[in-house]
Structure formats: structure tokens, C-alpha cells
Tab-separated table of C-alpha atoms in Angstrom:
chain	number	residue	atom	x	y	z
A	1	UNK	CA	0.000	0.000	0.000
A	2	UNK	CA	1.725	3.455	-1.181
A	3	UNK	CA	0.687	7.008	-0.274
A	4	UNK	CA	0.376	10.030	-2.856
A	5	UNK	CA	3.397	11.501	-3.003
A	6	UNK	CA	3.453	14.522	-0.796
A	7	UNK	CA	4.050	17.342	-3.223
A	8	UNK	CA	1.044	16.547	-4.929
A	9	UNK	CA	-1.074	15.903	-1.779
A	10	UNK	CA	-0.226	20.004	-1.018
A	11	UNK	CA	-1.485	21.337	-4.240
A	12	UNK	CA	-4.751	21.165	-3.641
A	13	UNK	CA	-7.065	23.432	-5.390
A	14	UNK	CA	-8.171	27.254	-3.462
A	15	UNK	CA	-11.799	26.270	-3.775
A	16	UNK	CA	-10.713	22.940	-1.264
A	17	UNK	CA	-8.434	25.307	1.018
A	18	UNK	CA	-11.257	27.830	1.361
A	19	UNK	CA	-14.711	26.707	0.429
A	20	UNK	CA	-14.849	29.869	-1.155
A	21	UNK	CA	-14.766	29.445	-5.372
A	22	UNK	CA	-16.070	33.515	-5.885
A	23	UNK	CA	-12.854	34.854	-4.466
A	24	UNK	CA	-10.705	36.836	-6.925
A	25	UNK	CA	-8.158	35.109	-8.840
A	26	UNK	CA	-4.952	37.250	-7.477
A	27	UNK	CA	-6.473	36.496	-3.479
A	28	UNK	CA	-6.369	33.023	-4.604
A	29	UNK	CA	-3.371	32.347	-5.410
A	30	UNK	CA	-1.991	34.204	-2.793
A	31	UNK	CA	-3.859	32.301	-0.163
A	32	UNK	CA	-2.517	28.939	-1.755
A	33	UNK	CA	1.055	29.924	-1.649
A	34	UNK	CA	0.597	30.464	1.931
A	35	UNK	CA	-0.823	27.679	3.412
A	36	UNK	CA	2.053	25.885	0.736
A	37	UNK	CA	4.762	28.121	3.010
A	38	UNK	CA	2.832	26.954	6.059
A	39	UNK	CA	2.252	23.194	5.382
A	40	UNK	CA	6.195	23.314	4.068
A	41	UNK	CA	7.170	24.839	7.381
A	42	UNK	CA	5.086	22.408	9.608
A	43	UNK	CA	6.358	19.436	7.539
A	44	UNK	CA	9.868	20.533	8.123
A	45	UNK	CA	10.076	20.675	11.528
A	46	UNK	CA	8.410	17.105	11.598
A	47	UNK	CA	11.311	15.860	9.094
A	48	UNK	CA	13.745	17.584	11.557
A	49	UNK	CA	12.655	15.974	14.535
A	50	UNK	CA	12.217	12.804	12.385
A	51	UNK	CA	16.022	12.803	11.452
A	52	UNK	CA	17.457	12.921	14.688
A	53	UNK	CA	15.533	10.435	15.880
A	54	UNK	CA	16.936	7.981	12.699
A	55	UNK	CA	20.595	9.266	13.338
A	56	UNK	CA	19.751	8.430	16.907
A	57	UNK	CA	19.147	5.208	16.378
A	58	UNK	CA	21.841	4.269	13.357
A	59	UNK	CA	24.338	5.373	17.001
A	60	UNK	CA	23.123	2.840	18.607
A	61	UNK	CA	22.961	0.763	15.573
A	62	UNK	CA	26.676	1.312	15.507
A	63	UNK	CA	26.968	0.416	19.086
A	64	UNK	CA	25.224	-3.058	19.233
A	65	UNK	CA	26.921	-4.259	15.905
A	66	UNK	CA	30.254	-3.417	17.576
A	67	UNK	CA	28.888	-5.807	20.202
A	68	UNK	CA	27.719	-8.508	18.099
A	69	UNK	CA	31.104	-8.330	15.926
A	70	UNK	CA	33.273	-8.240	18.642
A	71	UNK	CA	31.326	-11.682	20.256
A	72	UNK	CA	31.791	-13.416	16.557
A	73	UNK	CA	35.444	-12.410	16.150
A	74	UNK	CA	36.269	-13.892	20.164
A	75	UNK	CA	34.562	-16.868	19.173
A	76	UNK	CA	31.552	-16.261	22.062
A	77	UNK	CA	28.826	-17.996	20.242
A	78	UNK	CA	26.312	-18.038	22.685
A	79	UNK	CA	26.774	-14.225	23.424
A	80	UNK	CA	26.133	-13.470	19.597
A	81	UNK	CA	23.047	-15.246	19.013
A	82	UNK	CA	21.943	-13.506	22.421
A	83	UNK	CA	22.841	-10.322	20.431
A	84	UNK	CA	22.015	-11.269	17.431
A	85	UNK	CA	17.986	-9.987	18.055
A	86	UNK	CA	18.170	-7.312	19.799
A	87	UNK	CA	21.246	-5.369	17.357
A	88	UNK	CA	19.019	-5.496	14.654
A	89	UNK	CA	16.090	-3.837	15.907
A	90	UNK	CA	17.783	-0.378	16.010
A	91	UNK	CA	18.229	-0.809	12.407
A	92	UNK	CA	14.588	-1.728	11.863
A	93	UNK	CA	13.300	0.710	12.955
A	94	UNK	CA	15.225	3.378	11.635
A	95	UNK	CA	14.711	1.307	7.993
A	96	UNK	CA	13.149	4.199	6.247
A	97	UNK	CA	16.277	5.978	5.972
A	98	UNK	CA	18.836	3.392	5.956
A	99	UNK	CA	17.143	1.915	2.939
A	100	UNK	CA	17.951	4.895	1.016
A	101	UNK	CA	21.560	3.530	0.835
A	102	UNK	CA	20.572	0.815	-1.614
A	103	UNK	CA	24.588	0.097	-1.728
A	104	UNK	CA	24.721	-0.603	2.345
A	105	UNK	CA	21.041	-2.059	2.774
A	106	UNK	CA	21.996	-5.355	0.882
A	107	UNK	CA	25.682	-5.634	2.234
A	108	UNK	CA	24.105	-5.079	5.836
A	109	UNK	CA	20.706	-6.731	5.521
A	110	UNK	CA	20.636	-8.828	2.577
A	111	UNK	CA	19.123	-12.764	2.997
A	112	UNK	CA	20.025	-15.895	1.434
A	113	UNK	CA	19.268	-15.600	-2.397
A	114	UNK	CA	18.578	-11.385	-2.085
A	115	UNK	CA	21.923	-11.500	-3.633
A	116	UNK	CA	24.487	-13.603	-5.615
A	117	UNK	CA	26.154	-16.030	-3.128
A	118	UNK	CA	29.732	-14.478	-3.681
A	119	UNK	CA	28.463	-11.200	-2.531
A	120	UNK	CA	26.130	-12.361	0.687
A	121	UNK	CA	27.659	-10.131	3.717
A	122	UNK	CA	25.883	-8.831	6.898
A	123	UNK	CA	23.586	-9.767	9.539
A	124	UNK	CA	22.149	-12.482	8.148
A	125	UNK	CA	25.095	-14.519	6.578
A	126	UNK	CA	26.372	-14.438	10.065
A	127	UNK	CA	23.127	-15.602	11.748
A	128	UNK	CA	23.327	-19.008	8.786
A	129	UNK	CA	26.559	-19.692	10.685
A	130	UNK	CA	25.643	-19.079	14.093
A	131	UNK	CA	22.421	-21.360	14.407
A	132	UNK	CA	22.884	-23.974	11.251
A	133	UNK	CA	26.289	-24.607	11.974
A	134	UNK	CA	26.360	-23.575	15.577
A	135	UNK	CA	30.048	-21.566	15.151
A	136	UNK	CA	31.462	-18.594	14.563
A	137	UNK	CA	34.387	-19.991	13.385
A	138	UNK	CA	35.212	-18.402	9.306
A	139	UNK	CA	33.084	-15.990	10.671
A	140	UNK	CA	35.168	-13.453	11.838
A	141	UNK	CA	35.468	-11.834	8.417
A	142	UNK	CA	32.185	-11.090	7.861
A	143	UNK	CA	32.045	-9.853	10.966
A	144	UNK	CA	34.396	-7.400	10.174
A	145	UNK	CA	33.012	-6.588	6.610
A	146	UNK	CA	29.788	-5.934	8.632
A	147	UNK	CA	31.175	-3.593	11.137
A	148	UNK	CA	32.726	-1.216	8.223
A	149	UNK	CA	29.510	-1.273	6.388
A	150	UNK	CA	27.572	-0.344	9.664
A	151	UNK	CA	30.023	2.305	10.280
A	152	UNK	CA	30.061	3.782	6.506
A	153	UNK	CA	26.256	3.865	7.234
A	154	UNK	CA	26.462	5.600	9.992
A	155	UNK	CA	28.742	8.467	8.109
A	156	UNK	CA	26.562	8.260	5.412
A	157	UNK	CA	23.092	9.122	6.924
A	158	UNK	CA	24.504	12.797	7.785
A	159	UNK	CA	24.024	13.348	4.081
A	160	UNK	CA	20.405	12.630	4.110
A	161	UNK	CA	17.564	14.840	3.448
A	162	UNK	CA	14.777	13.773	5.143
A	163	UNK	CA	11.804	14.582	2.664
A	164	UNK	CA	7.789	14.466	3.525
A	165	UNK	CA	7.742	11.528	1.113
A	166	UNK	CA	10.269	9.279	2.752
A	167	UNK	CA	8.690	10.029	6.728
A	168	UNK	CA	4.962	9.532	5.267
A	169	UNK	CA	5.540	6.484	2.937
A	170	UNK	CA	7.892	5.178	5.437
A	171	UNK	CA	5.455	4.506	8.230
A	172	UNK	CA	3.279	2.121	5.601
A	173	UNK	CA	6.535	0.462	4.103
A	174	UNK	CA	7.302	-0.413	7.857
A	175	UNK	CA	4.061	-2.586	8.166
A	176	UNK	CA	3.940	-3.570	4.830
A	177	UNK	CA	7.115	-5.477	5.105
A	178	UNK	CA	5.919	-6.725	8.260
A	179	UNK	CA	2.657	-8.326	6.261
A	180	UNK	CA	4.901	-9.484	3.630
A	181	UNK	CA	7.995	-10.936	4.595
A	182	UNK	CA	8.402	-10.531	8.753
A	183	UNK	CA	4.930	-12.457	9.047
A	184	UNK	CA	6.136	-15.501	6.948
A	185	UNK	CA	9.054	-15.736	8.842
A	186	UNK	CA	11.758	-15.910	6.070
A	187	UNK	CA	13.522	-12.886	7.561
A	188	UNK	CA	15.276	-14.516	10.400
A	189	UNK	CA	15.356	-18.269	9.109
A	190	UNK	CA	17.829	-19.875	10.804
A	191	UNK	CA	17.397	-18.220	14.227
A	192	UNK	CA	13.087	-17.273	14.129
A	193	UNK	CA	14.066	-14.320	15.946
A	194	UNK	CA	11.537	-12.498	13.124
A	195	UNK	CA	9.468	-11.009	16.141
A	196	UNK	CA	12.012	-8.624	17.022
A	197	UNK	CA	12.410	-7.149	13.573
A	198	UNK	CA	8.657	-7.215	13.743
A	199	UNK	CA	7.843	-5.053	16.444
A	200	UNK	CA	11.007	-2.821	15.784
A	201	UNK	CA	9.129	-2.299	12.305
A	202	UNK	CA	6.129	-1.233	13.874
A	203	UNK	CA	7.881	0.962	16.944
A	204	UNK	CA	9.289	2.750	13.376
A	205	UNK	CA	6.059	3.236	12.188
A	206	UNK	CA	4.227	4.390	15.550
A	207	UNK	CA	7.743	7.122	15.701
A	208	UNK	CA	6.242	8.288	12.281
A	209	UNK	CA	2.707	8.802	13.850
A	210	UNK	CA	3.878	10.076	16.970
A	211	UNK	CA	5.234	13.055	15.120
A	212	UNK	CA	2.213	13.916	12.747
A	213	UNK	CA	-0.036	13.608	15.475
A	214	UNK	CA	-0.405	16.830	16.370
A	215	UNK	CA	-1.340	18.025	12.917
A	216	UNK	CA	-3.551	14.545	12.335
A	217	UNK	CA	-5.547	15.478	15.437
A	218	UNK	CA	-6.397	19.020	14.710
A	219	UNK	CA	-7.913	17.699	11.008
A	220	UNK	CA	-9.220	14.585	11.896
A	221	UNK	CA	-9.366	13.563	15.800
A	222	UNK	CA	-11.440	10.184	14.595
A	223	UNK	CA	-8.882	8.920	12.440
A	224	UNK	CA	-6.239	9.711	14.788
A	225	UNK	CA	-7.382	7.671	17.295
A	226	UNK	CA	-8.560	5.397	15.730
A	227	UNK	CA	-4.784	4.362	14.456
A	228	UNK	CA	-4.057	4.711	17.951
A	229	UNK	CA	-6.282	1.899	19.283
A	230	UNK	CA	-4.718	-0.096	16.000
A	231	UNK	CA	-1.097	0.088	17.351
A	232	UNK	CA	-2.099	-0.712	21.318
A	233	UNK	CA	-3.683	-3.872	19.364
A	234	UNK	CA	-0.569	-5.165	17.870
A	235	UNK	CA	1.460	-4.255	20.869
A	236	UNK	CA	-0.942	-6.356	22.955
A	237	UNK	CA	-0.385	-9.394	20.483
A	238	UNK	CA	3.431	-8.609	20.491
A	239	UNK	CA	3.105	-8.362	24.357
A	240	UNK	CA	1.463	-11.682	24.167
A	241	UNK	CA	4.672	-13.128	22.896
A	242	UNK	CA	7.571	-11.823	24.720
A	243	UNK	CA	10.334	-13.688	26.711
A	244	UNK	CA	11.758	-12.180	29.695
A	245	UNK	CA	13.063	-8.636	27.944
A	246	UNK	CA	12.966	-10.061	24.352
A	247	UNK	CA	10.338	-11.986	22.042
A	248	UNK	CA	9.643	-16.174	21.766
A	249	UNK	CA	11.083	-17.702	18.734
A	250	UNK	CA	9.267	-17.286	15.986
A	251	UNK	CA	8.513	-21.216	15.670
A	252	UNK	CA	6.776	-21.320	19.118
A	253	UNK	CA	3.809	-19.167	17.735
A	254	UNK	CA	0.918	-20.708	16.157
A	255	UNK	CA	-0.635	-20.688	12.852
A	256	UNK	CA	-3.643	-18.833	14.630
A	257	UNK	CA	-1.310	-16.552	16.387
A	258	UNK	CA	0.209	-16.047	13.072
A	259	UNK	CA	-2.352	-14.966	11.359
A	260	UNK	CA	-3.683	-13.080	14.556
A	261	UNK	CA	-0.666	-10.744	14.416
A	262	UNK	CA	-0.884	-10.254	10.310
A	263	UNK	CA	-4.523	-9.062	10.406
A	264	UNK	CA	-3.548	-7.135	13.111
A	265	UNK	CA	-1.296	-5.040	11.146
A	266	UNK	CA	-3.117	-5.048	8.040
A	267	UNK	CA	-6.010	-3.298	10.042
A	268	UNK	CA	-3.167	-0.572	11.050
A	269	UNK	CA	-1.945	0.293	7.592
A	270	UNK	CA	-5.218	0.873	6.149
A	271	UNK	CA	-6.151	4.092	8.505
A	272	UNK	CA	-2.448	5.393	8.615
A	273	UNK	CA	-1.746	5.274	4.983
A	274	UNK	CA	-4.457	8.228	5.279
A	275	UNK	CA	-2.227	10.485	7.380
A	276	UNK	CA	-0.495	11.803	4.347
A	277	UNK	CA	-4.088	13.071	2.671
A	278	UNK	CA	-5.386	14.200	5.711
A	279	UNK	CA	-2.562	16.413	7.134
A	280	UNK	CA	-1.461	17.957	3.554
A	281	UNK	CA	-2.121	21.378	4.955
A	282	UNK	CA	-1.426	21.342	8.472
């Protein structure tokens, strides 16, 4: 599910912006170009906030790979796959901008098959070797390819300009590739530790929200809660499933509990893929 893009969502005619299609041609235009300057402004300071809260995460992105890396290169195989969860979420939910790399996203998050076999590097060719053959032994070099990457992504995000289209399309493309590949449970194979990437997808998303809120509630107070009540759903199913401080393996839910969680999110995606429409001229 894709929303309009956003610089089409703010040209909206003068007789929507004012009700008023009598008004004189040069008042008309005028008024547009303000509430343009307006929306612009409101957006950017959302995009702003949005930003730092993407670099903030990418940090600690940096920080837990370091961890990981470091466990896989001393051979501690029990402490990586206890990392192994947990690192990745800070990159999941910061996904709408780290995708925008599409040199680093592959190298970092590719799976078995996303690429050719020679060039498979990242998270997940060290997770095949941590739970299929239960070492980190040959290891340690992807380990260290990974931490570069990581690292280069982490220089690399300063360059970004966070645009209206990536924060509104990004909260959608979150849950969407929660319905479509998290849910199925080919993201984390070989260790099922899909429900972390899951609900660090959908803490993404609800970041998104969190910040156009304000402007949502002011247009339409309805719709605005109404995605509310669809996130504290999926957090209850997520809460459902969670281990100590972390998540169950993916393996120990059912097919009903499955399908529970995928419905769940569907149900979200539907009202806030309308956020974009509805808070055009905030």
C-alpha cells in the first residue's frame, strides 16, 4: 500500500483550502502559496525531529553491531546469538532511511538468495553460521566486513535529506514489510528471531505517527485515534509473545497466532496510509 506523493497531496485546489470558489483570482493564489509556506514549514520541523531520531538510532545501531562483531570475532557464540535480536532492531526501525543507501542495505541486511552467493555479507550470513552450523568460526570476516559497512552507514546518513515523502511512505513500508515478509518468517530463518524485527518495524512506524499527530488530530481527531487503538492492538499481540526482555522464537507461535498478528497489522496500515491526505495542509 503506497501514499500520494506529498508534493502533490499540497497542491490542492483554493476552492478545497477555502470553500470559497467567488474569491478573486490574485487572493487566490496568494492564499494557496501560503498555506504551501505553512504546510512546508510544519512538515519541516516534523522531518527535523524525524532525522534525529533515525541518526539516533543508526548510534546505537553502531553500538550493538560493535557488540555482536566483537562476540563473533572472540569466538563467544552463545553471546552473539543472544545479540544477534536485539542489534538489529535499532536498524529496523530506523529502515526508512537506511534503505535509502541501496549500496549498504543489501551488504548489511541482505538474505540468502537477495543476492548472488559471492556477494552475501551482513547480519544475516552471520546468523546461517551461528544457528545452522552452531560456530562462529570463518566468521570473523564477515564480521568485520559488517562492522565497516555499519560504520560507513552511519557516516553516510549525515548526508540525508529527510523529505515528507520518505517520513509519510515510510510509516506504511514499515508494516507492509511486516505483512509481507516478517509475518512468513523468512527474515530470520535460521534463528526465528523475526518477532524482534517485527515489532522494531512497527515501533518505526508508531515514531512516524507520533510526530504527525499533532497536525492529524487538529484535522481529523477520529482517524487519529482510531490508528491509535490499531497500534495498542498489535502491541498487545506482540506483548502476548515476549520472553523475559525479548520476544519467543518465531517457531513457538501458532498458525492462529500467526495470522492473529498479520490481520492485526493489516487493520493498522489501512487508517495510517491516510495520514499523508489528511494532514497535507497542516
Amino acid at each position: 500500500m503506497k501514499l500520494l506523493k506529498v508534493s502533490g497531496i499540497l497542491l490542492l485546489s483554493s476552492s478545497l483550502l477555502f470553500g470559497c470558489a467567488t474569491m478573486d483570482k490574485s487572493t487566490s493564489t496568494d492564499k494557496v502559496k501560503e498555506t504551501k509556506n505553512t504546510a512546508s514549514e510544519a512538515l519541516k520541523g516534523v522531518t527535523d525531529e524525524y532525522r534525529k531520531y533515525a541518526i539516533g538510532e543508526i548510534e546505537d545501531f553502531v553500538k550493538a553491531t560493535e557488540a555482536f562483531t566483537t562476540a563473533v570475532k572472540n569466538g563467544e557464540l552463545v553471546k552473539a546469538k543472544e545479540l544477534y535480536g536485539p542489534a538489529r532492531m535499532y536498524y529496523e526501525r530506523a529502515e526508512p532511511i537506511a534503505e535509502v543507501f541501496g549500496d549498504l542495505d543489501p551488504k548489511i541486511d541482505a538474505r540468502e538468495g537477495d543476492v548472488p552467493e559471492a556477494e552475501w555479507t551482513g547480519y544475516h550470513r552471520i546468523e546461517k553460521g551461528l544457528w545452522m552450523e552452531n560456530t562462529t568460526k570463518g566468521y570473523e570476516q564477515f564480521a568485520e566486513q559488517l562492522m565497516k559497512d555499519v560504520n560507513l552507514l552511519r557516516a553516510k546518513v549525515e548526508t540525508v535529506e529527510v523529505t515528507p515523502d520518505i517520513l509519510i511512505t515510510g510509516a506504511v513500508d514499515l508494516l507492509n514489510e511486516v505483512s509481507t515478509s516478517k509475518v512468513t518468517g523468512e527474515e530470520d530463518r535460521y534463528s526465528h528471531t523475526d518477532l524482534y524485527d517485527f515489532a522494531a518495524n512497527v515501533q518505526g512506524a508508531e515514531k512516524i505517527y507520533h510526530l504527525l499527530n499533532p497536525a492529524l488530530k487538529k484535522k481529523d481527531k477520529e482517524l487519529s485515534n482510531e490508528i491509535q487503538t490499531r497500534f495498542d492492538e498489535v502491541y498487545r499481540l506482540l506483548n502476548q509473545q515476549k520472553n523475559g526482555n525479548g520476544y519467543k522464537l518465531y517457531t513457538e507461535l501458532t498458525e492462529a497466532q500467526v495470522k492473529e498478528l498479520s490481520q492485526a497489522v493489516d487493520a493498522l496500515a489501512e487508517p495510517l496510509s491516510q495520514i499523508g491526505i489528511v494532514t497535507e495542509a497542516s
